[in-house]
mmCIF file of C-alpha atoms in Angstrom:
data_model
loop_
_atom_site.group_PDB
_atom_site.id
_atom_site.type_symbol
_atom_site.label_atom_id
_atom_site.label_comp_id
_atom_site.label_asym_id
_atom_site.label_seq_id
_atom_site.Cartn_x
_atom_site.Cartn_y
_atom_site.Cartn_z
ATOM 1 C CA MET A 7 -41.602 -38.372 15.357
ATOM 2 C CA ASN A 8 -40.493 -41.520 13.538
ATOM 3 C CA CYS A 9 -41.511 -41.841 9.884
ATOM 4 C CA TYR A 10 -43.932 -44.712 9.409
ATOM 5 C CA LYS A 11 -46.470 -43.644 6.755
ATOM 6 C CA LYS A 12 -45.415 -43.854 3.113
ATOM 7 C CA VAL A 13 -46.718 -41.119 0.824
ATOM 8 C CA LEU A 14 -46.117 -40.654 -2.873
ATOM 9 C CA VAL A 15 -46.256 -37.009 -3.965
ATOM 10 C CA THR A 16 -46.608 -35.629 -7.479
ATOM 11 C CA GLY A 17 -45.871 -31.982 -8.262
ATOM 12 C CA ALA A 18 -43.387 -31.735 -5.399
ATOM 13 C CA THR A 19 -41.291 -29.085 -7.191
ATOM 14 C CA GLY A 20 -44.195 -26.709 -7.909
ATOM 15 C CA LEU A 21 -45.154 -23.468 -6.167
ATOM 16 C CA ILE A 22 -47.091 -25.337 -3.478
ATOM 17 C CA GLY A 23 -45.409 -28.718 -3.786
ATOM 18 C CA LYS A 24 -41.959 -27.448 -2.830
ATOM 19 C CA GLU A 25 -43.378 -26.401 0.564
ATOM 20 C CA LEU A 26 -44.675 -29.894 1.416
ATOM 21 C CA ALA A 27 -41.507 -31.465 2.797
ATOM 22 C CA GLU A 28 -41.546 -29.891 6.272
ATOM 23 C CA PRO A 29 -45.227 -30.417 7.161
ATOM 24 C CA LEU A 30 -45.097 -33.976 5.778
ATOM 25 C CA LYS A 31 -42.022 -34.809 7.869
ATOM 26 C CA GLN A 32 -43.579 -33.224 10.949
ATOM 27 C CA SER A 33 -46.668 -35.392 10.429
ATOM 28 C CA GLY A 34 -44.605 -38.562 10.328
ATOM 29 C CA PHE A 35 -44.579 -39.319 6.622
ATOM 30 C CA ASP A 36 -41.897 -41.172 4.699
ATOM 31 C CA ILE A 37 -41.919 -39.059 1.531
ATOM 32 C CA TYR A 38 -41.383 -40.185 -2.056
ATOM 33 C CA ALA A 39 -41.789 -37.927 -5.079
ATOM 34 C CA ILE A 40 -41.730 -38.493 -8.834
ATOM 35 C CA THR A 41 -39.977 -35.720 -10.756
ATOM 36 C CA ILE A 42 -38.483 -35.020 -14.156
ATOM 37 C CA ASP A 43 -36.201 -32.388 -12.608
ATOM 38 C CA ASN A 44 -32.527 -32.782 -11.811
ATOM 39 C CA ASN A 45 -30.658 -31.413 -8.776
ATOM 40 C CA ASN A 46 -33.594 -31.593 -6.380
ATOM 41 C CA PRO A 47 -33.102 -30.262 -2.834
ATOM 42 C CA LYS A 48 -31.927 -32.513 -0.032
ATOM 43 C CA ASN A 49 -34.988 -31.831 2.103
ATOM 44 C CA GLY A 50 -35.945 -35.283 3.345
ATOM 45 C CA ILE A 51 -37.810 -36.313 0.189
ATOM 46 C CA ASN A 52 -36.836 -39.532 -1.562
ATOM 47 C CA TRP A 53 -36.688 -38.259 -5.157
ATOM 48 C CA ILE A 54 -37.492 -40.653 -7.982
ATOM 49 C CA LYS A 55 -36.557 -39.632 -11.513
ATOM 50 C CA GLY A 56 -39.505 -40.315 -13.762
ATOM 51 C CA ASN A 57 -42.265 -38.926 -15.922
ATOM 52 C CA LEU A 58 -45.811 -38.857 -14.586
ATOM 53 C CA PHE A 59 -47.115 -39.195 -18.153
ATOM 54 C CA ASP A 60 -45.269 -42.522 -18.576
ATOM 55 C CA GLU A 61 -47.692 -45.183 -17.341
ATOM 56 C CA ASN A 62 -45.005 -47.865 -17.160
ATOM 57 C CA CYS A 63 -42.850 -45.577 -15.035
ATOM 58 C CA VAL A 64 -45.712 -44.860 -12.643
ATOM 59 C CA LYS A 65 -46.538 -48.567 -12.415
ATOM 60 C CA SER A 66 -42.924 -49.429 -11.613
ATOM 61 C CA VAL A 67 -42.666 -46.730 -8.932
ATOM 62 C CA MET A 68 -45.901 -47.839 -7.276
ATOM 63 C CA GLU A 69 -44.862 -51.482 -7.267
ATOM 64 C CA ASP A 70 -41.543 -50.552 -5.686
ATOM 65 C CA ILE A 71 -42.827 -48.159 -3.015
ATOM 66 C CA LYS A 72 -46.354 -49.431 -2.290
ATOM 67 C CA PRO A 73 -47.432 -46.184 -0.589
ATOM 68 C CA GLU A 74 -50.410 -46.078 1.730
ATOM 69 C CA TYR A 75 -50.987 -42.391 0.864
ATOM 70 C CA LEU A 76 -51.071 -40.464 -2.406
ATOM 71 C CA LEU A 77 -50.908 -36.667 -2.678
ATOM 72 C CA ASN A 78 -51.444 -35.666 -6.308
ATOM 73 C CA MET A 79 -50.421 -32.013 -6.748
ATOM 74 C CA ALA A 80 -49.085 -32.139 -10.298
ATOM 75 C CA TRP A 81 -50.680 -29.843 -12.876
ATOM 76 C CA CYS A 82 -49.684 -26.949 -15.127
ATOM 77 C CA ALA A 83 -50.735 -23.464 -13.960
ATOM 78 C CA THR A 84 -48.565 -21.119 -16.025
ATOM 79 C CA GLY A 85 -48.582 -19.901 -19.614
ATOM 80 C CA ASN A 86 -51.716 -20.726 -21.604
ATOM 81 C CA TYR A 87 -52.719 -23.427 -19.114
ATOM 82 C CA LEU A 88 -56.423 -22.545 -19.187
ATOM 83 C CA SER A 89 -56.797 -23.751 -22.773
ATOM 84 C CA SER A 90 -53.779 -26.029 -23.211
ATOM 85 C CA ASP A 91 -54.167 -29.653 -24.320
ATOM 86 C CA ILE A 92 -51.692 -30.593 -21.593
ATOM 87 C CA ASN A 93 -54.680 -30.591 -19.231
ATOM 88 C CA TYR A 94 -55.882 -33.827 -20.857
ATOM 89 C CA LYS A 95 -52.484 -35.387 -20.209
ATOM 90 C CA PHE A 96 -52.730 -34.530 -16.505
ATOM 91 C CA LEU A 97 -56.279 -35.911 -16.440
ATOM 92 C CA ASN A 98 -55.139 -39.221 -17.928
ATOM 93 C CA ALA A 99 -52.074 -39.333 -15.679
ATOM 94 C CA GLY A 100 -54.238 -38.775 -12.602
ATOM 95 C CA VAL A 101 -56.469 -41.715 -13.494
ATOM 96 C CA SER A 102 -53.476 -43.912 -14.257
ATOM 97 C CA ILE A 103 -51.655 -43.168 -11.015
ATOM 98 C CA LEU A 104 -54.812 -43.804 -9.010
ATOM 99 C CA LYS A 105 -55.265 -47.231 -10.615
ATOM 100 C CA CYS A 106 -51.659 -48.132 -9.817
ATOM 101 C CA PHE A 107 -52.156 -46.824 -6.279
ATOM 102 C CA LYS A 108 -55.118 -49.161 -5.798
ATOM 103 C CA ASP A 109 -53.281 -52.141 -7.286
ATOM 104 C CA ASN A 110 -50.511 -51.702 -4.720
ATOM 105 C CA GLY A 111 -52.637 -51.411 -1.594
ATOM 106 C CA GLY A 112 -53.220 -47.637 -1.442
ATOM 107 C CA LYS A 113 -55.648 -46.453 1.236
ATOM 108 C CA ARG A 114 -55.912 -42.637 1.166
ATOM 109 C CA ALA A 115 -55.620 -40.213 -1.769
ATOM 110 C CA VAL A 116 -55.907 -36.429 -1.900
ATOM 111 C CA PHE A 117 -56.038 -34.590 -5.232
ATOM 112 C CA THR A 118 -55.776 -30.883 -6.030
ATOM 113 C CA GLY A 119 -58.566 -28.832 -7.559
ATOM 114 C CA THR A 120 -59.175 -25.147 -8.169
ATOM 115 C CA CYS A 121 -61.661 -22.475 -7.170
ATOM 116 C CA PHE A 122 -62.131 -21.770 -10.884
ATOM 117 C CA GLU A 123 -64.410 -24.820 -10.980
ATOM 118 C CA TYR A 124 -67.067 -22.797 -9.142
ATOM 119 C CA LYS A 125 -69.723 -20.589 -10.657
ATOM 120 C CA PHE A 126 -68.466 -17.327 -9.196
ATOM 121 C CA LYS A 127 -70.573 -15.053 -7.022
ATOM 122 C CA ASN A 128 -69.793 -12.152 -4.711
ATOM 123 C CA ILE A 129 -70.257 -14.080 -1.472
ATOM 124 C CA PRO A 130 -68.044 -16.805 0.035
ATOM 125 C CA LEU A 131 -68.042 -19.960 -2.082
ATOM 126 C CA LYS A 132 -68.937 -23.210 -0.321
ATOM 127 C CA GLU A 133 -68.062 -26.741 -1.366
ATOM 128 C CA THR A 134 -71.746 -27.427 -2.048
ATOM 129 C CA ASP A 135 -72.152 -24.439 -4.391
ATOM 130 C CA GLU A 136 -72.878 -24.692 -8.095
ATOM 131 C CA LEU A 137 -69.992 -25.476 -10.419
ATOM 132 C CA ASP A 138 -69.247 -24.027 -13.857
ATOM 133 C CA VAL A 139 -66.563 -26.379 -15.127
ATOM 134 C CA ASN A 140 -67.033 -26.040 -18.889
ATOM 135 C CA LYS A 141 -65.624 -22.501 -19.078
ATOM 136 C CA THR A 142 -62.028 -23.696 -19.725
ATOM 137 C CA VAL A 143 -60.194 -26.896 -20.627
ATOM 138 C CA TYR A 144 -58.363 -26.534 -17.320
ATOM 139 C CA THR A 145 -61.513 -26.534 -15.159
ATOM 140 C CA PHE A 146 -63.163 -29.250 -17.243
ATOM 141 C CA CYS A 147 -60.210 -31.620 -16.816
ATOM 142 C CA LYS A 148 -59.752 -30.838 -13.120
ATOM 143 C CA ASN A 149 -63.394 -31.585 -12.378
ATOM 144 C CA LYS A 150 -63.522 -34.645 -14.635
ATOM 145 C CA LEU A 151 -60.572 -36.125 -12.753
ATOM 146 C CA ARG A 152 -62.385 -35.435 -9.470
ATOM 147 C CA GLU A 153 -65.529 -37.187 -10.697
ATOM 148 C CA ILE A 154 -63.614 -40.242 -11.905
ATOM 149 C CA ALA A 155 -61.431 -40.385 -8.795
ATOM 150 C CA GLU A 156 -64.361 -40.056 -6.384
ATOM 151 C CA TYR A 157 -66.225 -42.932 -7.998
ATOM 152 C CA PHE A 158 -63.112 -45.073 -8.411
ATOM 153 C CA CYS A 159 -62.160 -44.623 -4.765
ATOM 154 C CA LYS A 160 -65.697 -45.312 -3.573
ATOM 155 C CA VAL A 161 -65.938 -48.695 -5.329
ATOM 156 C CA ASN A 162 -62.381 -49.637 -4.330
ATOM 157 C CA ASN A 163 -62.619 -48.669 -0.658
ATOM 158 C CA ILE A 164 -60.054 -45.874 -0.897
ATOM 159 C CA SER A 165 -60.494 -42.710 1.163
ATOM 160 C CA PHE A 166 -60.553 -39.695 -1.167
ATOM 161 C CA GLY A 167 -60.225 -35.958 -0.591
ATOM 162 C CA TYR A 168 -60.222 -33.079 -3.063
ATOM 163 C CA GLY A 169 -58.761 -29.700 -2.126
ATOM 164 C CA ARG A 170 -59.958 -26.706 -4.149
ATOM 165 C CA VAL A 171 -57.187 -24.110 -4.044
ATOM 166 C CA PHE A 172 -58.069 -20.426 -4.353
ATOM 167 C CA TYR A 173 -55.374 -17.796 -5.026
ATOM 168 C CA VAL A 174 -51.738 -18.596 -4.281
ATOM 169 C CA TYR A 175 -48.638 -16.532 -3.624
ATOM 170 C CA GLY A 176 -45.264 -17.932 -2.693
ATOM 171 C CA ARG A 177 -41.501 -18.124 -3.035
ATOM 172 C CA ASN A 178 -39.862 -18.099 -6.470
ATOM 173 C CA GLU A 179 -43.178 -17.560 -8.188
ATOM 174 C CA ASP A 180 -43.220 -17.553 -11.981
ATOM 175 C CA LYS A 181 -43.149 -13.991 -13.322
ATOM 176 C CA SER A 182 -46.219 -14.688 -15.440
ATOM 177 C CA ARG A 183 -48.166 -14.666 -12.162
ATOM 178 C CA LEU A 184 -49.017 -11.531 -10.177
ATOM 179 C CA THR A 185 -46.596 -11.826 -7.250
ATOM 180 C CA GLY A 186 -43.745 -13.084 -9.417
ATOM 181 C CA MET A 187 -44.298 -10.286 -11.923
ATOM 182 C CA ILE A 188 -44.256 -7.582 -9.247
ATOM 183 C CA LEU A 189 -41.101 -8.935 -7.624
ATOM 184 C CA ASP A 190 -39.376 -9.249 -10.993
ATOM 185 C CA LYS A 191 -40.302 -5.738 -12.137
ATOM 186 C CA LEU A 192 -39.446 -3.986 -8.877
ATOM 187 C CA SER A 193 -36.186 -5.904 -8.451
ATOM 188 C CA ASN A 194 -35.143 -4.555 -11.851
ATOM 189 C CA ASN A 195 -36.405 -1.042 -11.008
ATOM 190 C CA GLU A 196 -39.086 -1.272 -13.688
ATOM 191 C CA GLU A 197 -42.681 -0.065 -13.505
ATOM 192 C CA ALA A 198 -45.299 -2.668 -12.668
ATOM 193 C CA ILE A 199 -48.655 -1.895 -14.281
ATOM 194 C CA ILE A 200 -51.696 -3.319 -12.484
ATOM 195 C CA LYS A 201 -55.056 -3.498 -14.263
ATOM 196 C CA SER A 202 -56.973 -5.457 -11.624
ATOM 197 C CA GLY A 203 -56.435 -3.273 -8.553
ATOM 198 C CA ASN A 204 -60.134 -2.989 -7.681
ATOM 199 C CA LEU A 205 -60.782 -6.726 -7.509
ATOM 200 C CA TYR A 206 -60.889 -8.719 -4.270
ATOM 201 C CA LYS A 207 -59.290 -12.183 -4.124
ATOM 202 C CA ASP A 208 -58.798 -14.853 -1.480
ATOM 203 C CA TYR A 209 -55.005 -15.234 -1.311
ATOM 204 C CA MET A 210 -53.206 -17.851 0.779
ATOM 205 C CA TYR A 211 -49.458 -18.296 1.230
ATOM 206 C CA ALA A 212 -48.077 -21.409 -0.489
ATOM 207 C CA LYS A 213 -46.580 -22.631 2.794
ATOM 208 C CA ASP A 214 -49.998 -22.488 4.437
ATOM 209 C CA ILE A 215 -51.598 -24.234 1.460
ATOM 210 C CA ALA A 216 -49.005 -26.997 1.748
ATOM 211 C CA GLY A 217 -49.682 -27.268 5.468
ATOM 212 C CA ALA A 218 -53.416 -27.427 4.801
ATOM 213 C CA PHE A 219 -53.006 -30.255 2.297
ATOM 214 C CA VAL A 220 -50.878 -32.278 4.700
ATOM 215 C CA ALA A 221 -53.454 -31.788 7.459
ATOM 216 C CA PHE A 222 -56.171 -32.787 4.974
ATOM 217 C CA LEU A 223 -54.253 -35.894 3.920
ATOM 218 C CA ASN A 224 -53.677 -36.861 7.555
ATOM 219 C CA SER A 225 -57.240 -36.144 8.692
ATOM 220 C CA GLY A 226 -59.235 -38.726 6.762
ATOM 221 C CA VAL A 227 -61.811 -36.057 5.851
ATOM 222 C CA GLU A 228 -63.431 -36.977 2.542
ATOM 223 C CA GLY A 229 -64.953 -35.028 -0.354
ATOM 224 C CA SER A 230 -64.200 -31.486 -1.472
ATOM 225 C CA VAL A 231 -62.589 -28.982 0.889
ATOM 226 C CA ASN A 232 -61.794 -25.343 0.094
ATOM 227 C CA ILE A 233 -58.109 -24.588 0.639
ATOM 228 C CA CYS A 234 -58.275 -20.860 1.285
ATOM 229 C CA SER A 235 -57.932 -18.130 3.889
ATOM 230 C CA GLY A 236 -61.634 -17.291 3.988
ATOM 231 C CA LYS A 237 -60.712 -13.600 3.696
ATOM 232 C CA GLU A 238 -60.656 -11.316 0.688
ATOM 233 C CA ILE A 239 -57.922 -8.775 0.029
ATOM 234 C CA LEU A 240 -58.030 -5.901 -2.430
ATOM 235 C CA ILE A 241 -55.479 -6.503 -5.197
ATOM 236 C CA LYS A 242 -54.349 -2.901 -4.840
ATOM 237 C CA ASP A 243 -53.524 -3.469 -1.159
ATOM 238 C CA PHE A 244 -51.808 -6.775 -1.962
ATOM 239 C CA VAL A 245 -49.555 -5.145 -4.541
ATOM 240 C CA LEU A 246 -48.780 -2.072 -2.449
ATOM 241 C CA GLU A 247 -47.718 -4.202 0.527
ATOM 242 C CA ILE A 248 -45.084 -5.900 -1.619
ATOM 243 C CA ALA A 249 -43.931 -2.574 -3.048
ATOM 244 C CA GLU A 250 -43.804 -0.910 0.370
ATOM 245 C CA GLN A 251 -41.673 -3.684 1.853
ATOM 246 C CA MET A 252 -39.331 -3.332 -1.133
ATOM 247 C CA GLY A 253 -39.311 0.461 -0.799
ATOM 248 C CA LYS A 254 -40.526 0.905 -4.391
ATOM 249 C CA LYS A 255 -44.143 2.055 -4.226
ATOM 250 C CA ASN A 256 -43.302 4.714 -6.807
ATOM 251 C CA LEU A 257 -42.894 1.984 -9.437
ATOM 252 C CA ILE A 258 -46.477 0.719 -9.107
ATOM 253 C CA LYS A 259 -48.958 2.096 -11.633
ATOM 254 C CA PHE A 260 -52.669 1.307 -11.516
ATOM 255 C CA LYS A 261 -54.895 1.471 -14.578
ATOM 256 C CA ASP A 262 -58.625 1.810 -13.941
ATOM 257 C CA GLU A 263 -59.742 -0.435 -16.761
ATOM 258 C CA PHE A 264 -63.062 -2.260 -16.963
ATOM 259 C CA LEU A 265 -62.438 -5.955 -16.426
ATOM 260 C CA ASN A 266 -65.089 -8.557 -17.110
ATOM 261 C CA GLN A 267 -64.345 -10.417 -13.885
ATOM 262 C CA THR A 268 -66.244 -11.175 -10.702
ATOM 263 C CA PRO A 269 -65.463 -8.299 -8.273
ATOM 264 C CA VAL A 270 -65.028 -10.609 -5.271
ATOM 265 C CA ILE A 271 -63.774 -14.214 -5.214
ATOM 266 C CA VAL A 272 -63.466 -15.600 -1.705
ATOM 267 C CA GLY A 273 -63.898 -19.064 -0.250
ATOM 268 C CA ASP A 274 -65.736 -20.370 2.787
ATOM 269 C CA ASN A 275 -63.093 -22.294 4.741
ATOM 270 C CA SER A 276 -65.383 -23.779 7.410
ATOM 271 C CA ARG A 277 -64.580 -27.379 6.472
ATOM 272 C CA LEU A 278 -60.844 -26.658 6.526
ATOM 273 C CA LEU A 279 -61.098 -25.045 9.954
ATOM 274 C CA ASN A 280 -63.673 -27.264 11.669
ATOM 275 C CA GLU A 281 -63.218 -30.697 10.075
ATOM 276 C CA VAL A 282 -59.630 -30.785 8.862
ATOM 277 C CA GLY A 283 -58.592 -28.613 11.806
ATOM 278 C CA TYR A 284 -56.092 -26.443 9.956
ATOM 279 C CA ARG A 285 -55.415 -22.782 10.723
ATOM 280 C CA SER A 286 -52.920 -20.611 8.891
ATOM 281 C CA ASN A 287 -49.481 -20.129 10.408
ATOM 282 C CA TYR A 288 -48.584 -16.984 8.468
ATOM 283 C CA ASN A 289 -50.124 -13.533 8.352
ATOM 284 C CA PHE A 290 -49.972 -11.656 5.065
ATOM 285 C CA LYS A 291 -47.227 -9.154 5.943
ATOM 286 C CA ALA A 292 -44.948 -11.806 7.439
ATOM 287 C CA ALA A 293 -45.401 -14.030 4.385
ATOM 288 C CA ILE A 294 -44.531 -11.191 1.981
ATOM 289 C CA LYS A 295 -41.461 -10.371 4.081
ATOM 290 C CA GLU A 296 -40.302 -13.980 3.861
ATOM 291 C CA ILE A 297 -40.840 -14.099 0.078
ATOM 292 C CA ILE A 298 -38.816 -10.919 -0.453
ATOM 293 C CA GLU A 299 -36.023 -12.129 1.832
ATOM 294 C CA ASP A 300 -35.919 -15.442 0.006
ATOM 295 C CA LYS A 301 -35.637 -13.663 -3.351
ATOM 296 C CA ASN A 302 -32.808 -11.528 -1.994
ATOM 297 C CA GLY A 303 -30.994 -14.556 -0.573
ATOM 298 C CA ILE A 304 -31.523 -13.546 3.057
ATOM 299 C CA ASN A 305 -31.843 -16.514 5.427
#
C-alpha cells in the first residue's frame, strides 16, 4: 500500500510506541516522530530531533509537516511517575501540540490514557464507568488532558479518540516494571520475589496495544476506548510462564503478603472489538516467547 496519510507520533521510542512502525506502515501512513533520542532505528519512521516540551519546536515541526493525523503516546510511566511533577509538563505539552495540530489543518487525533483513571471494581470496567482521577498526579493530569482535548477538538471540528491502556508487557521493558524485573533477575540467575501473585490483571502485549491504537486512529471512532485484552490473568501464572520458558522456575519466590489493591482489574473491550474492529494477534505464550528471544538476541 502506498503511503498517503501523514501522522505525527509522540512517544515513538517507548514500550508501546516502538511497536507502532509496522502497523502504521501497513495501514498506509507516512510516519513522522519527534524524539530527543539519538540513533533511532531505521524502521520507516521519519525521525525529527526535538523536545516535546519546547513549544517553539513543536510549532516548527507542525508547520513543516502539516500532518492530518496525530497519535500522542508520550508520557512517563517509570520511576515515581504516579506523583512526579513531570505529569504537568506532559499535560501542558499535550495541549500545546493539539493547538499546533489544529493550526496546521489537523483532522484526527488519538491520545493515550490509562485504566488507573477508573474507580476500580471487581468486574470488567467499561468506558462509561465512574472515574477516580484524583488519586494520583498521574491520573489527574491524564484525565485533565482528555477533558481539554475533547472540548478543544469538538469546537474545532477535529475527530478525537482516547485509548485507556490497561496492563502492558513487552520487549526491552524497564526493570522497574514486573516483566522487565523478572527477565532481569532470571537472566542473572537471581531470585525474583513476587508479592502480588494472587492479584488478577488484564495484560496485553505491547505489539497488540500498538496495533489497537493504529486501528483506532484509522477507524474514526470517537471518545474513550479501552485498550485491553478483556481477560484477566493471575499474576502468579503470568510470572511462572516467563520462568518456565526460561527454565528457571526455581528462582521465583512468592510472598503471601496483604496488599491493599483491588483483587481483579480487567477491562471490557467491547468497543475495541465491535467498533474499532481490532482483535489481538498474539496469544500470551507466544508473546512471552518472543520477548525472551528478543532479550537473548534470537531473531
